[in-house]
Amino acid sequence: MHFHDYHLSKYEVSDYGETVTFHLVFDYPGLARDVSCISFTGVTLYHFIHVSATIILDIEEISVSNLLKEWGNEITEWNRMYGVGLWKDNLQNYSLKLQSEDYKAWRIVSSIGFYGFVIAKEVVNT
């Protein structure tokens, strides 16, 4: 996937929340301009903190269980307040459900202005 040091031009959520696409641009003086689109499909949950211009550093696939260790308290509260898709009765069973249905997790980090994650079936780079 092409993303390291790419600027986040925009991201889109489509297909009733089941697709999240990052539109990235590598555009630095003296270097060839490149565009990359990264689409997560079969999305069941995502969360982004986006506060300013963004340069993506890493889109790292991590285990669902590690992501839930990091974000479990927040996800539990989101379920209580809004409902989280595929949630059963507790975080442990949610984790088991995601893993049994072959969901994967990605952490997205930037040098400034962005942090988040996606839980989805797959990712495609175009």
Tab-separated table of C-alpha atoms in Angstrom:
chain	number	residue	atom	x	y	z
A	1	MET	CA	0.000	0.000	0.000
A	2	HIS	CA	1.174	3.505	-0.798
A	3	PHE	CA	0.642	5.817	2.164
A	4	HIS	CA	3.830	6.713	4.064
A	5	ASP	CA	4.302	10.510	3.980
A	6	TYR	CA	1.176	10.906	1.841
A	7	HIS	CA	-1.154	13.794	2.657
A	8	LEU	CA	-4.750	12.901	3.450
A	9	SER	CA	-6.765	14.713	0.787
A	10	LYS	CA	-10.078	13.381	2.122
A	11	TYR	CA	-11.759	10.291	3.393
A	12	GLU	CA	-15.187	9.046	2.431
A	13	VAL	CA	-17.650	6.760	4.146
A	14	SER	CA	-20.043	5.044	1.753
A	15	ASP	CA	-22.233	1.977	1.318
A	16	TYR	CA	-24.101	2.798	4.531
A	17	GLY	CA	-20.844	2.825	6.478
A	18	GLU	CA	-19.480	-0.438	5.104
A	19	THR	CA	-16.754	1.202	2.986
A	20	VAL	CA	-14.184	3.746	4.158
A	21	THR	CA	-11.830	5.184	1.527
A	22	PHE	CA	-8.751	7.300	2.131
A	23	HIS	CA	-7.693	9.575	-0.726
A	24	LEU	CA	-3.978	10.216	-0.325
A	25	VAL	CA	-1.576	12.421	-2.276
A	26	PHE	CA	2.223	12.363	-2.322
A	27	ASP	CA	3.086	15.874	-3.501
A	28	TYR	CA	6.471	17.308	-2.571
A	29	PRO	CA	8.652	19.776	-4.520
A	30	GLY	CA	11.088	18.052	-6.853
A	31	LEU	CA	9.388	14.648	-6.546
A	32	ALA	CA	6.835	12.956	-8.765
A	33	ARG	CA	3.246	13.482	-7.640
A	34	ASP	CA	1.380	10.281	-6.809
A	35	VAL	CA	-2.203	9.546	-5.771
A	36	SER	CA	-3.238	6.535	-3.715
A	37	CYS	CA	-6.693	5.365	-2.657
A	38	ILE	CA	-7.038	2.871	0.154
A	39	SER	CA	-10.473	1.330	0.666
A	40	PHE	CA	-11.576	-0.705	3.644
A	41	THR	CA	-14.576	-2.884	2.817
A	42	GLY	CA	-16.930	-4.829	5.018
A	43	VAL	CA	-16.413	-2.208	7.727
A	44	THR	CA	-18.163	-2.891	11.010
A	45	LEU	CA	-16.562	-0.141	13.130
A	46	TYR	CA	-14.234	2.797	12.607
A	47	HIS	CA	-13.164	5.782	14.640
A	48	PHE	CA	-11.088	8.766	13.551
A	49	ILE	CA	-9.761	11.807	15.323
A	50	HIS	CA	-9.035	14.323	12.566
A	51	VAL	CA	-8.144	17.818	13.688
A	52	SER	CA	-5.922	19.365	11.004
A	53	ALA	CA	-3.844	18.729	7.914
A	54	THR	CA	-2.640	15.157	7.945
A	55	ILE	CA	0.420	13.292	6.760
A	56	ILE	CA	-0.096	9.550	7.134
A	57	LEU	CA	2.778	7.687	8.763
A	58	ASP	CA	1.407	4.183	9.067
A	59	ILE	CA	-1.590	1.995	8.350
A	60	GLU	CA	-0.748	-0.997	10.465
A	61	GLU	CA	-2.728	-4.211	10.564
A	62	ILE	CA	-3.051	-5.337	14.168
A	63	SER	CA	-4.985	-8.124	15.816
A	64	VAL	CA	-8.589	-7.455	16.715
A	65	SER	CA	-7.820	-8.449	20.295
A	66	ASN	CA	-4.991	-5.878	20.553
A	67	LEU	CA	-7.219	-3.143	19.144
A	68	LEU	CA	-9.939	-4.012	21.637
A	69	LYS	CA	-7.414	-3.919	24.489
A	70	GLU	CA	-6.542	-0.371	23.438
A	71	TRP	CA	-10.088	0.867	22.726
A	72	GLY	CA	-12.297	-1.549	24.688
A	73	ASN	CA	-13.513	0.922	27.295
A	74	GLU	CA	-14.512	3.459	24.639
A	75	ILE	CA	-16.206	0.852	22.432
A	76	THR	CA	-18.149	-0.473	25.420
A	77	GLU	CA	-19.369	3.054	26.150
A	78	TRP	CA	-20.217	3.682	22.477
A	79	ASN	CA	-22.295	0.519	22.516
A	80	ARG	CA	-24.130	1.679	25.631
A	81	MET	CA	-24.816	5.097	24.146
A	82	TYR	CA	-25.350	4.380	20.441
A	83	GLY	CA	-25.187	0.645	19.747
A	84	VAL	CA	-22.235	-1.032	18.044
A	85	GLY	CA	-22.845	-3.448	15.188
A	86	LEU	CA	-22.181	-7.127	15.983
A	87	TRP	CA	-22.058	-6.377	19.724
A	88	LYS	CA	-23.515	-9.173	21.806
A	89	ASP	CA	-23.436	-8.670	25.554
A	90	ASN	CA	-19.852	-7.778	26.497
A	91	LEU	CA	-16.455	-6.882	25.068
A	92	GLN	CA	-15.101	-10.419	25.262
A	93	ASN	CA	-18.008	-11.826	23.231
A	94	TYR	CA	-17.711	-8.917	20.790
A	95	SER	CA	-14.059	-9.830	20.259
A	96	LEU	CA	-14.943	-13.498	19.722
A	97	LYS	CA	-17.685	-12.545	17.237
A	98	LEU	CA	-15.307	-10.345	15.205
A	99	GLN	CA	-12.616	-13.004	15.154
A	100	SER	CA	-15.036	-15.822	14.245
A	101	GLU	CA	-16.260	-13.782	11.265
A	102	ASP	CA	-12.686	-13.053	10.085
A	103	TYR	CA	-12.646	-9.318	10.734
A	104	LYS	CA	-9.284	-7.580	10.746
A	105	ALA	CA	-8.166	-4.371	12.407
A	106	TRP	CA	-5.984	-1.510	11.208
A	107	ARG	CA	-4.525	1.363	13.199
A	108	ILE	CA	-3.935	4.580	11.239
A	109	VAL	CA	-1.414	7.070	12.602
A	110	SER	CA	-0.090	10.357	11.305
A	111	SER	CA	2.622	12.830	12.131
A	112	ILE	CA	-0.020	15.468	12.901
A	113	GLY	CA	-3.766	15.796	13.135
A	114	PHE	CA	-5.083	12.263	12.713
A	115	TYR	CA	-5.406	9.001	14.597
A	116	GLY	CA	-7.859	6.176	14.277
A	117	PHE	CA	-8.751	2.624	13.495
A	118	VAL	CA	-10.888	0.520	11.182
A	119	ILE	CA	-12.330	-2.936	11.772
A	120	ALA	CA	-13.231	-4.454	8.407
A	121	LYS	CA	-13.105	-7.563	6.265
A	122	GLU	CA	-10.406	-6.359	3.864
A	123	VAL	CA	-8.393	-3.459	2.505
A	124	VAL	CA	-7.596	-2.648	-1.127
A	125	ASN	CA	-5.082	-0.124	-2.486
A	126	THR	CA	-5.655	1.428	-5.914
